[in-house]
């Protein structure tokens, strides 16, 4: 068996055998197959797809490149949530302290930014001193004592995904149903929670642009999880407009803190509460979704969720004085306010354009080794159906590099303003 034959097979739209899939995954992890051949194979998979069996074998081979975390010492119900990736999507930062404040246990492995979408680990690292690597024993101890821990993917679990994820990010091979499904499910099986909620984003800012693809991805992931005897639920949620009002690492952390302090009440808070309610119901903490929403809201309003977030940040050595006073976070050297040239109702904001723009301002990576500028990004001052007068400020661009006219134009063109309000579709499109 050799990698060139496997690449050619996929290039010719053939179905790969389990042993071929295991061969290239092990070869890559053991540094026997180089990045350029795997990049080529990933592109062939992106273009020609994989069937359900191939995706299952891929997921299995990936899981076998690491251990399955043993959570038997965690006292309580362990829950996890994973987003397929969005713009301004900081749900994890808001949702997980709410769940921990409801006495569920959150033992979570998160990822870094992927193309134009942000990653929880990069966001958490924007809190000075925050440690994203914990050894297993410390991780379990923290989950038991604090109720939550969020760590970067350790080398002990699904090593294949760690390498493939970074390679896909910079080779245009993220947007593939089998690659996304195997990436997410391998990590979720290895991290072994009792209840897992998948948040599959759909829309122009997501990897899945239409509901059929999002549905196919969600159902494929649930089927593959079932083959490993793992019960998951999935929601398909809107990602046409950015979810939060901030895009970029420390900017998103600040927004999440403000939500947890009950100071901001936009869509990001709404979706976090809705997802909390689903998890609370699935784990029998509440009997109905409405009861779950009320409980989640109560945890924000009585400050328990914020205090839980602070306890978690402190446990992972982050400087909590930044949480008490968010003005301490690093601010970019250039912050430019952008005004609307016309009046009317804000009908849409292009999440993909703003995600890409935030990357170009410094918030994302273009090569595997790029360093992120934690203070770079975008802060929006307006939301869908707001009425704007000429010259109202619609947002701010933050960057440590001089902001170009092209970037200003991209920002302005991302906003569609019309004479009428639009009918807003619900954030949650389907629960599976
Ligand atoms: N999130 C992941 O963990 N993997 C992907 O491939 C896409 C989003």
Tab-separated table of C-alpha atoms in Angstrom, residues 1 18 54 154 160 229 250 265 332 342 356 377 391 412:
chain	number	residue	atom	x	y	z
A	1	UNK	CA	0.000	0.000	0.000
A	18	UNK	CA	-10.672	0.715	6.032
A	54	UNK	CA	-15.475	5.637	4.901
A	154	UNK	CA	-3.972	17.291	24.262
A	160	UNK	CA	-4.547	12.921	14.062
A	229	UNK	CA	-22.704	3.844	21.206
A	250	UNK	CA	-10.332	39.336	23.397
A	265	UNK	CA	-28.820	40.894	25.753
A	332	UNK	CA	-5.433	47.594	19.370
A	342	UNK	CA	-27.426	55.870	4.225
A	356	UNK	CA	-12.506	37.165	6.741
A	377	UNK	CA	-11.226	42.351	15.200
A	391	UNK	CA	-23.739	58.868	9.887
A	412	UNK	CA	-19.288	48.874	4.551
